[in-house]
PDB file of C-alpha atoms and ligand atoms in Angstrom:
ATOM      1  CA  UNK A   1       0.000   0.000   0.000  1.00  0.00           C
ATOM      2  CA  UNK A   2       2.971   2.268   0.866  1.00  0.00           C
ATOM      3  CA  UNK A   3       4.481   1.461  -2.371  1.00  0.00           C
ATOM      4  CA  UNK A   4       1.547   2.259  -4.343  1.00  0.00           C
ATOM      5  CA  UNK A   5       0.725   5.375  -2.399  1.00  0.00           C
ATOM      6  CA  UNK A   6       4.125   6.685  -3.571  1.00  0.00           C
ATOM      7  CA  UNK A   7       3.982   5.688  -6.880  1.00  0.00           C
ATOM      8  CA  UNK A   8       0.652   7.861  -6.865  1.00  0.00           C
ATOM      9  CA  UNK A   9       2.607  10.830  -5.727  1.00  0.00           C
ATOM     10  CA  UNK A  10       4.784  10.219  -8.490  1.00  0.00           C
ATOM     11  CA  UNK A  11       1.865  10.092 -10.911  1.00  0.00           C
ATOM     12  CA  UNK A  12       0.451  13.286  -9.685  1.00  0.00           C
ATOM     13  CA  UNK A  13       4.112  15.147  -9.835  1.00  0.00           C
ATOM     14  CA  UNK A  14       4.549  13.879 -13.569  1.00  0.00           C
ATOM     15  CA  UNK A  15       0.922  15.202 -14.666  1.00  0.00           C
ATOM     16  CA  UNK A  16       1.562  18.368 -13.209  1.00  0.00           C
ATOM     17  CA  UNK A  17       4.943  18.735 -14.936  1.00  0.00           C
ATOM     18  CA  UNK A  18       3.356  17.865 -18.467  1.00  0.00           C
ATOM     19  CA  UNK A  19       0.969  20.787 -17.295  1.00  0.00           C
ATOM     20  CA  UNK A  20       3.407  23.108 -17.120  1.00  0.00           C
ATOM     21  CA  UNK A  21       5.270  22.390 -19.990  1.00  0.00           C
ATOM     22  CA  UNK A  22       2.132  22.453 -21.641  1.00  0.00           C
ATOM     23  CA  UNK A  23       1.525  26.067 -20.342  1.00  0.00           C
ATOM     24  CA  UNK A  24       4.960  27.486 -19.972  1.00  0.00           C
ATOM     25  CA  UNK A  25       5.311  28.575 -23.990  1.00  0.00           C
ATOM     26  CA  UNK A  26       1.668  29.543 -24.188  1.00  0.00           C
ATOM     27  CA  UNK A  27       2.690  32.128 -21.667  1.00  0.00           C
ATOM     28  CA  UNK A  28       5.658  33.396 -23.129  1.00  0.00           C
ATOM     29  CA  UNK A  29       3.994  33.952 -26.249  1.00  0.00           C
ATOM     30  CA  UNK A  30       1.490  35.726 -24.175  1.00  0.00           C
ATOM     31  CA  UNK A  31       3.914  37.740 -22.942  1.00  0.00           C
ATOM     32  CA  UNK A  32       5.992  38.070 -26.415  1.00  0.00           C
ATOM     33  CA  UNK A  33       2.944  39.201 -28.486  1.00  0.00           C
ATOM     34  CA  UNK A  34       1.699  41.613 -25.736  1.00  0.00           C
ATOM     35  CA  UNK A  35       5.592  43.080 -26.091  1.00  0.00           C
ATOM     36  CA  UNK A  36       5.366  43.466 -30.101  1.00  0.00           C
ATOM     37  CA  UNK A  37       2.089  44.942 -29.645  1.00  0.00           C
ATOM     38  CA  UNK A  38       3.425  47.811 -27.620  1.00  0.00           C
ATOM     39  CA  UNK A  39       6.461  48.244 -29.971  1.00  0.00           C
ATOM     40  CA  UNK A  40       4.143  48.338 -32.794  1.00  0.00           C
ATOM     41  CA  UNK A  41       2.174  51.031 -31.405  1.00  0.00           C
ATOM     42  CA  UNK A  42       5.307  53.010 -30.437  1.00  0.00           C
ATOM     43  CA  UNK A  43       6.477  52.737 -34.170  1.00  0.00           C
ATOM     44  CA  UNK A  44       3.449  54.085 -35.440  1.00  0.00           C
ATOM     45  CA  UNK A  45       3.243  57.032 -33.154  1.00  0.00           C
ATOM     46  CA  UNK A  46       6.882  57.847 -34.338  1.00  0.00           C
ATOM     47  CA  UNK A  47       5.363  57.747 -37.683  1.00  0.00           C
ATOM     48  CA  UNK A  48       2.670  60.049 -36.766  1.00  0.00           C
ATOM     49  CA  UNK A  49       5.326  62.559 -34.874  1.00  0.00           C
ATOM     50  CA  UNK A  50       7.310  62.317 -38.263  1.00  0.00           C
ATOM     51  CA  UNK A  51       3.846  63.730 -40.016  1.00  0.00           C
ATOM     52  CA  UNK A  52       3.467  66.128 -37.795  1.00  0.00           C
ATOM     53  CA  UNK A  53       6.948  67.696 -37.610  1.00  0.00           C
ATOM     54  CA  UNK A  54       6.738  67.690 -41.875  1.00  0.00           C
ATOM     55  CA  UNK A  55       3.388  69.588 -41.707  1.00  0.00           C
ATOM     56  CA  UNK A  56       4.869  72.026 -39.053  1.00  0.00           C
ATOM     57  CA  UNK A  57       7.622  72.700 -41.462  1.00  0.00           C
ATOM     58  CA  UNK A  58       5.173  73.209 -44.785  1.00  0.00           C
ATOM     59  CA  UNK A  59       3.352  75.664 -42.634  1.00  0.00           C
ATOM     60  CA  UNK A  60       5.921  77.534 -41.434  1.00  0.00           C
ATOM     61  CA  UNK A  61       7.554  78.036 -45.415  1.00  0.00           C
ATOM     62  CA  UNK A  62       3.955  79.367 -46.069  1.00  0.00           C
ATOM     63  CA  UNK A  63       4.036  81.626 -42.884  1.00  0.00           C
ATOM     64  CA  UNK A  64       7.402  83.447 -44.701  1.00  0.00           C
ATOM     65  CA  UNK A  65       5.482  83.189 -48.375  1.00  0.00           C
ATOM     66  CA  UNK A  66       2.766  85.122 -46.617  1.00  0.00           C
ATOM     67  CA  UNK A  67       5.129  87.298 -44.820  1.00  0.00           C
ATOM     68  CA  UNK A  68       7.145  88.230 -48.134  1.00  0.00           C
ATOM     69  CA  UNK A  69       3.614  89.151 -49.828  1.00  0.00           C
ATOM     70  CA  UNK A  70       3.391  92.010 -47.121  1.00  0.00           C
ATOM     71  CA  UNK A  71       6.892  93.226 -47.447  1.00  0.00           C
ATOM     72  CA  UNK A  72       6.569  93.195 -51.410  1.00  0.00           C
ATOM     73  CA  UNK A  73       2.757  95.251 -51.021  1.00  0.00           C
ATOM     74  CA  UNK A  74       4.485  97.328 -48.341  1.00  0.00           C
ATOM     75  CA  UNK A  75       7.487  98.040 -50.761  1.00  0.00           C
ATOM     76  CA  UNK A  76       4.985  99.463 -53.346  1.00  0.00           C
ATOM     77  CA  UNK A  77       3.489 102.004 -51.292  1.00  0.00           C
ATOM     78  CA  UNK A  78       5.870 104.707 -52.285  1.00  0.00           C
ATOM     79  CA  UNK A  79       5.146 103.931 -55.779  1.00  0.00           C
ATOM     80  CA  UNK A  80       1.611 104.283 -55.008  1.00  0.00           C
ATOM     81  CA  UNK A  81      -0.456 107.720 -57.084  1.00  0.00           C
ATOM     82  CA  UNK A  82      -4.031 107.358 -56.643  1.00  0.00           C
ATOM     83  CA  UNK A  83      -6.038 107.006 -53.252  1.00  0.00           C
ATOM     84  CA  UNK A  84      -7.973 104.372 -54.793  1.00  0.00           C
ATOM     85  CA  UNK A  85      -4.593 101.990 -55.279  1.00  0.00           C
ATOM     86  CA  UNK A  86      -3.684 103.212 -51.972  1.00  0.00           C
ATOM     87  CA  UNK A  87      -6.816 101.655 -50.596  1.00  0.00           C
ATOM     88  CA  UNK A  88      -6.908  98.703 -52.580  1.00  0.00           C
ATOM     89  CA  UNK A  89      -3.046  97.981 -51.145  1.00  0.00           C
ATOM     90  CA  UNK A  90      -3.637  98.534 -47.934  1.00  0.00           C
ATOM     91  CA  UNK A  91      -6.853  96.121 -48.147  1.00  0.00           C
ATOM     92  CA  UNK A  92      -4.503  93.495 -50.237  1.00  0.00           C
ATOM     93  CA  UNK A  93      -1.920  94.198 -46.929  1.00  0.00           C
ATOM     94  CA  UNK A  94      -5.112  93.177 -44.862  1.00  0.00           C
ATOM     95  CA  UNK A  95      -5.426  89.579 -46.540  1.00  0.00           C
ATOM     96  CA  UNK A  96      -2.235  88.684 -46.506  1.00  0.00           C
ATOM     97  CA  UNK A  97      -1.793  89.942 -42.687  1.00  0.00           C
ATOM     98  CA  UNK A  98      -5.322  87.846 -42.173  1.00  0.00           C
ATOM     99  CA  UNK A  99      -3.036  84.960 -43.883  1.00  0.00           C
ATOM    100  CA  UNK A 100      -0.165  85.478 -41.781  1.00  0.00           C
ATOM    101  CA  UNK A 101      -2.026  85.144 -38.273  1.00  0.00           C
ATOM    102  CA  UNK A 102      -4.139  81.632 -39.849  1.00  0.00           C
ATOM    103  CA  UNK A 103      -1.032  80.239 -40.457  1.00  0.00           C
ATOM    104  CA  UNK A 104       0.628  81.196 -37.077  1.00  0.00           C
ATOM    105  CA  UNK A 105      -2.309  80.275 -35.397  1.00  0.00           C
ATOM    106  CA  UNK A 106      -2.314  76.517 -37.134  1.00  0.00           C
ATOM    107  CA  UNK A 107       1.300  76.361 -36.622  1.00  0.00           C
ATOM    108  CA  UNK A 108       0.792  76.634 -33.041  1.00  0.00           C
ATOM    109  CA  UNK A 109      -2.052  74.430 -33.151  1.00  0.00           C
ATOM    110  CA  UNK A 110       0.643  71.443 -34.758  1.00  0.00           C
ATOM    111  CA  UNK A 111       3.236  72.569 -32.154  1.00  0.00           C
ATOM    112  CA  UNK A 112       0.955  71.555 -29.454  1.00  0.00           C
ATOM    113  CA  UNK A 113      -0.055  68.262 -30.567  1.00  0.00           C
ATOM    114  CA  UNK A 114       3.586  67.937 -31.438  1.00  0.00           C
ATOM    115  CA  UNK A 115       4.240  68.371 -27.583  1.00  0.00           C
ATOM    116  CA  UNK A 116       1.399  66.075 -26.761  1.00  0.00           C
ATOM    117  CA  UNK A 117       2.398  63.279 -28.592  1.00  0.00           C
ATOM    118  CA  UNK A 118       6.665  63.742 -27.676  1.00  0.00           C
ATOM    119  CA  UNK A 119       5.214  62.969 -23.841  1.00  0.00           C
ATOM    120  CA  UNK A 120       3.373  60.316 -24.691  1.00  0.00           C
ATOM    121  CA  UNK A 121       6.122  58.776 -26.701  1.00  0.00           C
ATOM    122  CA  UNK A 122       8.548  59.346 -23.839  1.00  0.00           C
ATOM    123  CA  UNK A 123       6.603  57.832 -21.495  1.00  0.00           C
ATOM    124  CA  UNK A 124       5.680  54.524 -23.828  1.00  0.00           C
ATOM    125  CA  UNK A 125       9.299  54.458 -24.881  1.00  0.00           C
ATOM    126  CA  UNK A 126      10.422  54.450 -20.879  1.00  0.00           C
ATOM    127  CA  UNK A 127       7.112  51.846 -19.939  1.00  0.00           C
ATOM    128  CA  UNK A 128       8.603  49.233 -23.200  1.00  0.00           C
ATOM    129  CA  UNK A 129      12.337  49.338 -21.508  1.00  0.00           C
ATOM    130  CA  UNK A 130      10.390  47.803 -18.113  1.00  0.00           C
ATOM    131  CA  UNK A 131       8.610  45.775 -20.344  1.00  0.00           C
ATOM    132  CA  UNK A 132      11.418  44.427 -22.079  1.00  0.00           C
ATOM    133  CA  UNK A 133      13.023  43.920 -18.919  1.00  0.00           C
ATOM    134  CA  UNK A 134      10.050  41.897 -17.020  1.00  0.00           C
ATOM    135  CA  UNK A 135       9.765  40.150 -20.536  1.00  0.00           C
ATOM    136  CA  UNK A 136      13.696  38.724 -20.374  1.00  0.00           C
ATOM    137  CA  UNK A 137      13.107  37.856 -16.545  1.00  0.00           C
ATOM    138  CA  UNK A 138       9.786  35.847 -16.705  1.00  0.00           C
ATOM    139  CA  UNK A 139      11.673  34.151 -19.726  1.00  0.00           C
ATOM    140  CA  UNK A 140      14.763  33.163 -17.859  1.00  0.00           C
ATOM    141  CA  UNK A 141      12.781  32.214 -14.864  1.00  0.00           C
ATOM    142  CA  UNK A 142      10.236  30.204 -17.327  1.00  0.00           C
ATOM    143  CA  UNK A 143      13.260  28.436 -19.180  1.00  0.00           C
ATOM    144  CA  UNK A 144      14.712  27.721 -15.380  1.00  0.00           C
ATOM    145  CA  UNK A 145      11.906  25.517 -14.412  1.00  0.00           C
ATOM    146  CA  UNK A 146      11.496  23.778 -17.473  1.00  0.00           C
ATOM    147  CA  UNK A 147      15.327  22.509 -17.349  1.00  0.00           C
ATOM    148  CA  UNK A 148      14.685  21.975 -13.685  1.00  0.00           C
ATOM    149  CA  UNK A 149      11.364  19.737 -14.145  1.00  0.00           C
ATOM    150  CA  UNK A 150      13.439  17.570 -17.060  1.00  0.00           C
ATOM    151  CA  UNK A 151      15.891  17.014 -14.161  1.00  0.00           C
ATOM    152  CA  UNK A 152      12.873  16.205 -11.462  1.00  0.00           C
ATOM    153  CA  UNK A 153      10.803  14.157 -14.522  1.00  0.00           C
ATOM    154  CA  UNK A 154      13.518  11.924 -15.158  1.00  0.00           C
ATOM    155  CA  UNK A 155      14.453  11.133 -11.318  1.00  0.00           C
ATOM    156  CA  UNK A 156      10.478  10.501 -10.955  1.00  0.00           C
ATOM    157  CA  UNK A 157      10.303   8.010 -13.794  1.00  0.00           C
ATOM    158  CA  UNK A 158      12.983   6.030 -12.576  1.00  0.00           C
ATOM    159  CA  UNK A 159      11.603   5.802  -9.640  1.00  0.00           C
ATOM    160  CA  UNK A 160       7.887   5.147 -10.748  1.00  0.00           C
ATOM    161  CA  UNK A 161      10.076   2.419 -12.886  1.00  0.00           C
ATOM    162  CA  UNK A 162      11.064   0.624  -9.721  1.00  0.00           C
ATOM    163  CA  UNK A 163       7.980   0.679  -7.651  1.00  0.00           C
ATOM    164  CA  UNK A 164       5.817  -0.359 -10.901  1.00  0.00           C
ATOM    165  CA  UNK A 165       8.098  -3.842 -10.137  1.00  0.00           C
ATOM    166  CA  UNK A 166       7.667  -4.263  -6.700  1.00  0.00           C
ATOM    167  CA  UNK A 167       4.128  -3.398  -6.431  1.00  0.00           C
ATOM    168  CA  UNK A 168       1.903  -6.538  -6.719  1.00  0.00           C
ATOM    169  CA  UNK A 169       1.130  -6.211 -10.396  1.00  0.00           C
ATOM    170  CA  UNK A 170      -2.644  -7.444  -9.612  1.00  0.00           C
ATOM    171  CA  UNK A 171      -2.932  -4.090  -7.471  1.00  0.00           C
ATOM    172  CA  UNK A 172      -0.955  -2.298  -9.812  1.00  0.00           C
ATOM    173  CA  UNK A 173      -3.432  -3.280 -12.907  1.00  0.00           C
ATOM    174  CA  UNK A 174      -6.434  -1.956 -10.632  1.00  0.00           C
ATOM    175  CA  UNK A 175      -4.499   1.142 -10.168  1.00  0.00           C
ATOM    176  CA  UNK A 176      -3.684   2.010 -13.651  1.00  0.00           C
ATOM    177  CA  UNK A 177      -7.161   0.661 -14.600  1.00  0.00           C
ATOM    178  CA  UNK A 178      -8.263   3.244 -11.966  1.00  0.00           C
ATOM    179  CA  UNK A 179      -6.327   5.977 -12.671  1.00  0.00           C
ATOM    180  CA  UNK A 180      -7.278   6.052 -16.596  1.00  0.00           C
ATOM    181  CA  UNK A 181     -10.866   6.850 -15.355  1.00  0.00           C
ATOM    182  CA  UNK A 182     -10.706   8.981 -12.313  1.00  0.00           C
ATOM    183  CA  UNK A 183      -8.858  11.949 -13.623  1.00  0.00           C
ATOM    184  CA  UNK A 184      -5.570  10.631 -12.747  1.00  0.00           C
ATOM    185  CA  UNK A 185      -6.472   9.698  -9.549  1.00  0.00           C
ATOM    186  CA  UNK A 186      -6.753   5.661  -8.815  1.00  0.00           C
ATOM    187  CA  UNK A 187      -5.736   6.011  -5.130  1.00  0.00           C
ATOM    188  CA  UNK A 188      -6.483   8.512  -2.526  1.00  0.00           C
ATOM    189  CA  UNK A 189      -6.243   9.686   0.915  1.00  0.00           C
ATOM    190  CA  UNK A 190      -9.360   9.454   3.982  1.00  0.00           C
ATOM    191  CA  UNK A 191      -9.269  12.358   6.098  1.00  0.00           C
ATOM    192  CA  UNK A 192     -11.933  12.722   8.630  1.00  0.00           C
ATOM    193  CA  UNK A 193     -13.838   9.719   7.670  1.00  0.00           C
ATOM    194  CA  UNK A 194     -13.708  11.346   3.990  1.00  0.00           C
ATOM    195  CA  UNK A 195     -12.295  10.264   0.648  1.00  0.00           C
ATOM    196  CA  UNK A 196     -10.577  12.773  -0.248  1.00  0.00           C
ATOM    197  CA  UNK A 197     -11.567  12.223  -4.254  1.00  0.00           C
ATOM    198  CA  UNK A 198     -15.023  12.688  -4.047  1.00  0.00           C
ATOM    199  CA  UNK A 199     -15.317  14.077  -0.555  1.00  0.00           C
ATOM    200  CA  UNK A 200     -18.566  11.273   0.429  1.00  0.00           C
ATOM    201  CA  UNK A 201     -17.799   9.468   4.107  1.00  0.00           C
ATOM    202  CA  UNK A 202     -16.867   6.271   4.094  1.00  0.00           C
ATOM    203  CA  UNK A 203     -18.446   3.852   7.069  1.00  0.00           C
ATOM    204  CA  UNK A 204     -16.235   4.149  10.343  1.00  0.00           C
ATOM    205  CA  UNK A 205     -16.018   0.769  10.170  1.00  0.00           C
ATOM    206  CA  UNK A 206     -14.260   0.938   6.864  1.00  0.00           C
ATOM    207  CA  UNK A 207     -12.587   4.331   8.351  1.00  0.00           C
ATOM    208  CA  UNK A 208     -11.087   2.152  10.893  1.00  0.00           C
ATOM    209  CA  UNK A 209      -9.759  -0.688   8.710  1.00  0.00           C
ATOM    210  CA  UNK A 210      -8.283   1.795   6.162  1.00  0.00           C
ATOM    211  CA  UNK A 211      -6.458   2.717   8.634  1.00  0.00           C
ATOM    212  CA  UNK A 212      -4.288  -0.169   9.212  1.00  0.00           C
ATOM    213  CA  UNK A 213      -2.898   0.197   5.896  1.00  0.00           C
ATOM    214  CA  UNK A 214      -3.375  -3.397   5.553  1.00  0.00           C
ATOM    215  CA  UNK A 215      -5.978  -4.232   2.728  1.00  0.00           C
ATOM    216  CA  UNK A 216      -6.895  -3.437  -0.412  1.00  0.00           C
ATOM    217  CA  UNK A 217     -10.319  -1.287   0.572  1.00  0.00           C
ATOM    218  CA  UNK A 218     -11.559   0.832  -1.802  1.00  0.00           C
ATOM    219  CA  UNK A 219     -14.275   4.192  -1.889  1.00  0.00           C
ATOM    220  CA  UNK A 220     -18.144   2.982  -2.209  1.00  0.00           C
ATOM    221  CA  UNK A 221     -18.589   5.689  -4.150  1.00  0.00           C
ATOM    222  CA  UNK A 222     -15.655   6.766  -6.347  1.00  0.00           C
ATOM    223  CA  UNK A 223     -14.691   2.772  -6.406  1.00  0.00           C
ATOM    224  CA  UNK A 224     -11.012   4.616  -5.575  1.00  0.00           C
ATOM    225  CA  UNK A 225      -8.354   2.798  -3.378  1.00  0.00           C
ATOM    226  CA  UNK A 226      -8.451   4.301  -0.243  1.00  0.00           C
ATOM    227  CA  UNK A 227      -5.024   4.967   1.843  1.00  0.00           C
ATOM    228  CA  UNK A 228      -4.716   6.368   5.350  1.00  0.00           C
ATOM    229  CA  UNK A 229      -1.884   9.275   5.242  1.00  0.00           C
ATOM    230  CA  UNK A 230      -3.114  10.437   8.921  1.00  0.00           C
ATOM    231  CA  UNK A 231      -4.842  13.422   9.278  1.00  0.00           C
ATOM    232  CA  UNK A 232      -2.785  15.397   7.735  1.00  0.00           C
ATOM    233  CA  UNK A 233      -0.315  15.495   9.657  1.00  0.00           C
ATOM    234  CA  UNK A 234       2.532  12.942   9.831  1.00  0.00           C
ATOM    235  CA  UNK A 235       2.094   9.400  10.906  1.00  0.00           C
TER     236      UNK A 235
HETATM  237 ZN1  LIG B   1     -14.403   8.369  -3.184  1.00  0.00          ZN
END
């Protein structure tokens, strides 16, 4: 009973390693794609700033376009004769001023989103370097445990090798026969008069005997072979 009771352990410790290595990549890829992600969206508001500063730029050659107009009309005052050209120069002056202060006003406009986006940027660039950094840990840490449970999978098997041998192989069929349709599970523990794979009592008087350890006694309900570990503590 020992012997089988160990190899169960065993069983339990070798499903919950193929678990793991089961979820261990599906998490780093979790963890990779939500990293690209991030550097994707970093890359495109570069792209964006990159607009941005090009537009500023276009707007600020039409800003000294507009301003030359003004000199040029300003220039031709002297030349002017009539008050009616006088007018209509100083009211051509007028648009071009009007020009002038759309164009500063829209190059401000760019300049602040500019700003805007430049903080945003700085603070996604600074948030992807602690990313990046997490990222590399978890990795390392991930990659750790996986070498480590090769080392602990192997030492199991052996071991499960050996006591598959010495336990009674009638017991052992039962087990495995057991096992295949309880989840894993072919032998389990009582704990205050309860089998502790489907949590129904068992009969004291079957409490009692299970707890010798002796015989092969199994759950009335789960049909599970039932093994007294004390009550959780040790024996
Ligand atoms: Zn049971």
């Amino acid at each position: 009973m020992e012997l089988l009771w160990e190899l169960q352990k065993i069983d339990l410790d070798l499903k919950n390693i193929e678990e793991e290595r089961d979820r261990y990549p599906k998490e780093m890829n979790k963890l990779s794609e939500k990293q690209s992600l991030e550097k994707e969206r970093i890359h495109k508001e570069r792209e964006k700033l990159e607009s941005l500063e090009k537009d500023r730029r276009q707007k600020e050659k039409n800003l000294v376009t507009e301003q030359d107009k003004i000199k040029r009309s300003e220039g031709r005052m002297s030349e002017v004769k009539t008050n009616k050209e006088y007018q209509a120069l100083l009211s051509e002056i007028e648009t071009f001023k009007q020009a002038v202060s759309r164009v500063e006003e829209e190059i401000l406009l760019v300049m602040d989103e500019i700003d805007e986006l430049k903080k945003d940027l700085s603070k996604r660039e600074k948030e992807i370097v602690i990313t990046v950094e997490k990222f590399e840990t978890e990795k390392k840490k991930i990659e750790e445990k996986m070498a480590q449970d090769d080392v602990v999978w192997e030492e199991k098997l052996a071991r499960k090798e050996i006591l598959s041998k010495q336990v009674e192989s009638k017991l052992f069929k039962l087990y495995n026969m057991l096992k295949e349709k309880r989840q894993g599970i072919g032998m389990v523990s009582v704990r205050n008069e309860t089998c502790q794979g489907c949590f129904v009592n068992v009969p004291p008087q079957m409490f009692i005997e299970v707890q010798k350890n002796k015989s092969l006694i199994r759950c009335p309900n789960c049909n599970r072979i039932l093994y007294w570990d004390g009550n959780g503590e040790k024996k």
